[in-house]
Structure formats: C-alpha cells, structure tokens
Short mmCIF file of C-alpha atoms in Angstrom, two decimals:
data_model
loop_
_atom_site.label_atom_id
_atom_site.label_comp_id
_atom_site.label_asym_id
_atom_site.label_seq_id
_atom_site.Cartn_x
_atom_site.Cartn_y
_atom_site.Cartn_z
CA ASP A 198 -64.33 188.19 126.41
CA VAL A 199 -61.99 188.81 129.27
CA LYS A 200 -58.77 187.08 128.86
CA VAL A 201 -56.59 186.08 131.84
CA THR A 202 -53.14 184.84 130.92
CA GLN A 203 -50.82 183.09 133.19
CA SER A 204 -47.30 182.84 132.02
CA SER A 205 -46.51 179.23 132.58
CA ARG A 206 -48.65 176.13 132.33
CA TYR A 207 -46.23 173.82 134.14
CA LEU A 208 -43.25 174.62 136.31
CA VAL A 209 -40.82 172.45 138.26
CA LYS A 210 -38.69 174.22 140.89
CA ARG A 211 -36.30 173.21 143.61
CA THR A 212 -36.88 173.61 147.26
CA GLY A 213 -35.70 176.97 148.45
CA GLU A 214 -35.94 178.70 145.05
CA LYS A 215 -37.72 181.95 144.70
CA VAL A 216 -40.60 181.48 142.24
CA PHE A 217 -42.56 184.07 140.32
CA LEU A 218 -46.01 183.34 138.83
CA GLU A 219 -47.28 185.95 136.49
CA CYS A 220 -50.87 186.76 135.61
CA VAL A 221 -52.16 189.43 133.11
CA GLN A 222 -55.70 190.45 132.29
CA ASP A 223 -56.75 192.56 129.37
CA MET A 224 -60.05 194.04 130.59
CA ASP A 225 -58.94 196.88 132.98
CA HIS A 226 -60.40 195.00 135.95
CA GLU A 227 -59.55 196.39 139.38
CA ASN A 228 -59.87 193.17 141.25
CA MET A 229 -57.45 190.31 140.75
CA PHE A 230 -57.01 187.12 142.87
CA TRP A 231 -54.58 184.24 143.32
CA TYR A 232 -55.93 180.83 144.40
CA ARG A 233 -54.35 177.48 144.88
CA GLN A 234 -56.32 174.28 144.22
CA ASP A 235 -55.60 171.03 145.87
CA PRO A 236 -57.63 167.71 145.66
CA GLY A 237 -60.34 167.52 148.37
CA LEU A 238 -59.67 171.09 149.52
CA GLY A 239 -61.06 173.09 146.63
CA LEU A 240 -59.86 176.64 145.78
CA ARG A 241 -58.25 178.52 148.65
CA LEU A 242 -57.59 182.25 148.35
CA ILE A 243 -53.96 183.25 148.84
CA TYR A 244 -53.93 186.98 148.11
CA PHE A 245 -56.12 189.49 146.36
CA SER A 246 -55.76 193.02 145.00
CA TYR A 247 -58.40 195.54 144.46
CA ASP A 248 -56.19 198.20 142.83
CA VAL A 249 -52.66 199.02 141.77
CA LYS A 250 -50.30 198.59 144.62
CA MET A 251 -53.07 197.42 146.94
CA LYS A 252 -53.03 193.86 148.27
CA GLU A 253 -54.86 191.97 150.94
CA LYS A 254 -54.20 188.66 152.43
CA GLY A 255 -56.48 185.83 151.71
CA ASP A 256 -57.02 182.62 153.72
CA ILE A 257 -53.55 181.12 153.28
CA PRO A 258 -50.98 183.83 152.65
CA GLU A 259 -48.11 182.21 154.57
CA GLY A 260 -45.07 181.63 152.36
CA TYR A 261 -46.37 183.89 149.60
CA SER A 262 -46.28 187.49 148.66
CA VAL A 263 -47.71 189.43 145.76
CA SER A 264 -47.01 192.40 143.58
CA ARG A 265 -49.40 194.66 141.58
CA GLU A 266 -47.33 197.52 140.03
CA LYS A 267 -49.70 197.84 136.96
CA LYS A 268 -53.37 197.23 136.77
CA GLU A 269 -53.23 194.42 134.30
CA ARG A 270 -50.49 192.38 136.06
CA PHE A 271 -50.67 190.55 139.30
CA SER A 272 -47.73 188.49 140.35
CA LEU A 273 -47.52 185.79 142.96
CA ILE A 274 -44.13 185.21 144.63
CA LEU A 275 -43.06 182.10 146.55
CA GLU A 276 -40.23 183.55 148.63
CA SER A 277 -38.59 180.13 149.33
CA ALA A 278 -40.47 177.29 147.64
CA SER A 279 -41.32 174.25 149.71
CA THR A 280 -42.70 170.88 148.72
CA ASN A 281 -46.03 171.67 150.31
CA GLN A 282 -46.47 174.51 147.82
CA THR A 283 -46.78 171.91 145.10
CA SER A 284 -50.24 172.75 143.66
CA MET A 285 -52.40 174.13 140.86
CA TYR A 286 -52.22 177.89 141.03
CA LEU A 287 -55.07 179.88 139.47
CA CYS A 288 -55.26 183.63 138.82
CA ALA A 289 -58.63 185.28 138.39
CA SER A 290 -59.91 188.63 137.41
CA ARG A 291 -63.40 189.96 138.53
CA SER A 292 -65.86 191.54 136.39
CA PRO A 293 -67.45 194.75 137.87
CA ASP A 294 -70.82 193.10 137.18
CA GLU A 295 -71.18 190.46 139.86
CA ALA A 296 -73.50 188.42 137.61
CA TYR A 297 -70.40 187.28 135.73
CA GLY A 298 -68.26 186.24 138.67
CA TYR A 299 -64.66 185.56 137.89
CA THR A 300 -62.70 184.78 134.81
CA PHE A 301 -59.81 182.37 135.50
CA GLY A 302 -56.48 182.00 133.87
CA SER A 303 -55.60 178.50 132.61
CA GLY A 304 -53.65 177.70 135.76
CA THR A 305 -50.02 176.93 136.53
CA ARG A 306 -49.22 173.54 137.82
CA LEU A 307 -46.19 173.94 140.10
CA THR A 308 -44.12 171.02 141.39
CA VAL A 309 -41.47 171.72 144.03
CA VAL A 310 -38.92 169.02 144.36
CA ARG B 269 -67.03 173.47 159.36
CA LYS B 270 -66.37 174.59 155.72
CA GLU B 271 -68.07 177.71 154.56
CA VAL B 272 -69.31 175.96 151.37
CA GLU B 273 -69.89 172.35 151.37
CA GLN B 274 -70.65 169.88 148.48
CA ASP B 275 -70.92 166.15 148.14
CA PRO B 276 -67.79 165.21 146.19
CA GLY B 277 -69.55 162.46 144.39
CA PRO B 278 -68.92 161.02 141.80
CA PHE B 279 -72.41 160.98 140.53
CA ASN B 280 -72.49 158.35 137.81
CA VAL B 281 -75.28 159.19 135.38
CA PRO B 282 -76.47 157.35 132.36
CA GLU B 283 -76.62 159.49 129.26
CA GLY B 284 -80.09 161.00 128.83
CA ALA B 285 -80.79 160.77 132.57
CA THR B 286 -81.36 163.63 135.06
CA VAL B 287 -78.92 164.47 137.89
CA ALA B 288 -79.28 166.89 140.63
CA PHE B 289 -77.07 167.88 143.56
CA ASN B 290 -76.96 170.50 146.28
CA CYS B 291 -74.44 172.75 147.98
CA THR B 292 -74.81 174.31 151.42
CA TYR B 293 -73.38 177.48 152.63
CA SER B 294 -72.84 178.70 156.20
CA ASN B 295 -72.89 182.47 155.91
CA SER B 296 -76.50 183.60 155.93
CA ALA B 297 -75.50 187.05 154.66
CA SER B 298 -74.24 185.60 151.39
CA GLN B 299 -75.52 187.67 148.43
CA SER B 300 -74.43 186.14 145.18
CA PHE B 301 -74.24 182.51 144.05
CA PHE B 302 -72.82 180.77 141.08
CA TRP B 303 -72.16 177.34 139.55
CA TYR B 304 -68.86 176.84 137.91
CA ARG B 305 -67.75 173.94 135.79
CA GLN B 306 -64.27 172.54 135.77
CA ASP B 307 -62.95 169.96 133.40
CA CYS B 308 -60.02 167.72 134.40
CA ARG B 309 -56.75 169.78 134.54
CA LYS B 310 -58.49 172.90 133.35
CA GLU B 311 -59.50 176.17 134.99
CA PRO B 312 -63.08 176.66 136.42
CA LYS B 313 -65.46 178.28 134.02
CA LEU B 314 -68.66 180.08 134.86
CA LEU B 315 -71.68 177.87 134.17
CA MET B 316 -74.46 180.06 135.54
CA SER B 317 -75.44 182.51 138.15
CA VAL B 318 -78.13 181.54 140.60
CA TYR B 319 -81.00 183.92 141.19
CA SER B 320 -83.38 184.05 144.15
CA SER B 321 -86.28 183.02 141.92
CA GLY B 322 -84.45 180.15 140.26
CA ASN B 323 -83.20 180.14 136.67
CA GLU B 324 -82.78 177.90 133.73
CA ASP B 325 -80.18 177.75 130.97
CA GLY B 326 -81.04 175.12 128.51
CA ARG B 327 -80.83 171.79 130.22
CA PHE B 328 -79.45 173.32 133.44
CA THR B 329 -81.68 174.58 136.33
CA ALA B 330 -80.28 176.33 139.36
CA GLN B 331 -82.26 177.00 142.55
CA LEU B 332 -81.60 178.96 145.72
CA ASN B 333 -83.21 178.19 149.05
CA ARG B 334 -82.15 180.94 151.40
CA ALA B 335 -84.16 179.64 154.40
CA SER B 336 -82.17 176.38 154.34
CA GLN B 337 -79.00 177.93 152.92
CA TYR B 338 -78.46 175.78 150.02
CA ILE B 339 -78.34 176.01 146.13
CA SER B 340 -78.92 173.25 143.70
CA LEU B 341 -78.04 172.32 140.18
CA LEU B 342 -80.11 170.06 138.00
CA ILE B 343 -78.99 168.71 134.67
CA ARG B 344 -81.60 167.16 132.41
CA ASP B 345 -80.96 164.88 129.47
CA SER B 346 -77.35 164.52 130.49
CA LYS B 347 -74.74 164.42 127.69
CA LEU B 348 -71.30 162.78 127.81
CA SER B 349 -69.86 166.25 127.55
CA ASP B 350 -71.50 167.23 130.90
CA SER B 351 -68.94 164.99 132.71
CA ALA B 352 -67.01 167.41 134.88
CA THR B 353 -66.64 168.75 138.41
CA TYR B 354 -69.25 171.33 139.36
CA LEU B 355 -68.14 173.96 141.85
CA CYS B 356 -70.60 175.76 144.04
CA VAL B 357 -69.51 179.43 144.55
CA VAL B 358 -70.74 181.95 147.09
CA ILE B 359 -70.01 185.67 147.57
CA PRO B 360 -70.70 186.84 151.25
CA THR B 361 -71.70 190.36 151.83
CA ASP B 362 -68.80 192.82 152.57
CA SER B 363 -66.19 190.31 151.17
CA TRP B 364 -64.54 192.57 148.58
CA GLY B 365 -65.99 190.27 145.95
CA LYS B 366 -64.04 187.33 147.17
CA LEU B 367 -65.69 184.16 146.09
CA GLN B 368 -65.93 181.18 148.37
CA PHE B 369 -65.66 177.83 146.65
CA GLY B 370 -66.95 174.44 147.46
CA ALA B 371 -64.61 171.54 146.75
CA GLY B 372 -66.74 170.48 143.87
CA THR B 373 -69.11 167.62 142.90
CA GLN B 374 -67.86 165.22 140.16
CA VAL B 375 -70.32 164.09 137.60
CA VAL B 376 -69.63 161.16 135.30
CA VAL B 377 -72.02 160.63 132.38
CA THR B 378 -71.81 157.17 130.96
CA PRO B 379 -72.93 155.91 127.53
#
C-alpha cells in the first residue's frame, strides 16, 4: 500500500511565522498535491506537482509556496502565517492508475494564533 | 456555482436501513468519478470508483448518470460503522489528474 506521511499531526504557530509542512510518499509517484479542508467548503487545492522541481498553482495558492526537490517529498510553505490559514492541511499522492484515485496523508491541523 | 455539489445532510439512518444520496457535477467533460469516505478528524479514504455501467462493492452501490451529470451512492443494510462523511470526487478531462471534491454528505447510522 502507498503510504503518505505528513510530519506533524497538530501544529500551533503565531501570526507572521514561516511555517513548513512536510509530506513524504513511498511509492515513487510523480504527482503530489496539497489541499486544505475547511467546514462547509470541502477540500480546496493549494498547489500540486507533477515531477521534481515542477509545481503548479491550484485554486487557492495565495499566501503559500511549495518545494519539490526530491520525488518523494513535497513541502508546503506558509510564508507569513495568518489566522485565516488555520485549517486542516492534507497532502496526497496520486496513483498512475486512475482507478485508485489519491492516497492521502493523515493531515496536519494547523492553528495560527 | 460549485463544480461538485452534495447535500451536506446529515442523513440519519436506522441501523439496517438503506440510504442513498447524490452528487452533481458541472463539467460535462469529467472522465473519472469516485466516492471517498472521511471519518471525523481523519483523512479521506477511497471507498470506490464509479464506472459508467454502475458497480457494487458489498453493501455499496455506485451509479453514474452522464446525461444528468450526477453520481449516486447507495448503502444497504447500514451498519453503525458506516457513519461518516462521504465525499464525491470528480476528475475532469485535461486536469492533470487534479480531483475536484464535493463538500461531503454526512451519514449518521443510529442503533
């Protein structure tokens, strides 16, 4: 089974801090994704990457950046955390066989105070 | 209008009963469809893919209606453990494999 690991389950950060969320997958997948999930809004795509050093903006990239230096690792960076970035952040890796959709990490619940 | 829309529920279902709910999508070029299940404070997990001809997986049946642009999920003989939020997921054509998610339908199975 594909395993997608997010480095932290819960984080509390202060407004203005730079925040790094790490995601590692172990199945050599090209495609990786960062989403945030908020009540009533569902999952919204922040950024995605289809290969090393490649990145594309999703639907809500403002205030975020990403890094993909190695195939297995996809990092989400909050340049200057704000309270409206308090959310659940989910990383996903995509199977090359579309029939299997995504595999998600267990999520990072970030609170910005 | 959202790309993928679901009734948020909750659908309160007695144990052993059948529950069904739909999801509508706006992009007629969508090519792949899934149902994910998400438990409270957990990550979404793939429940089943949805095929054009409809498909079953045990007590779960998924249907696709391309003409009306909706998919459905039916759960028979509901168990307490079926209580969760069910996310409808769509992959449009030429989307780099990006999934579009509905906000989810909550199902609560009661004893």
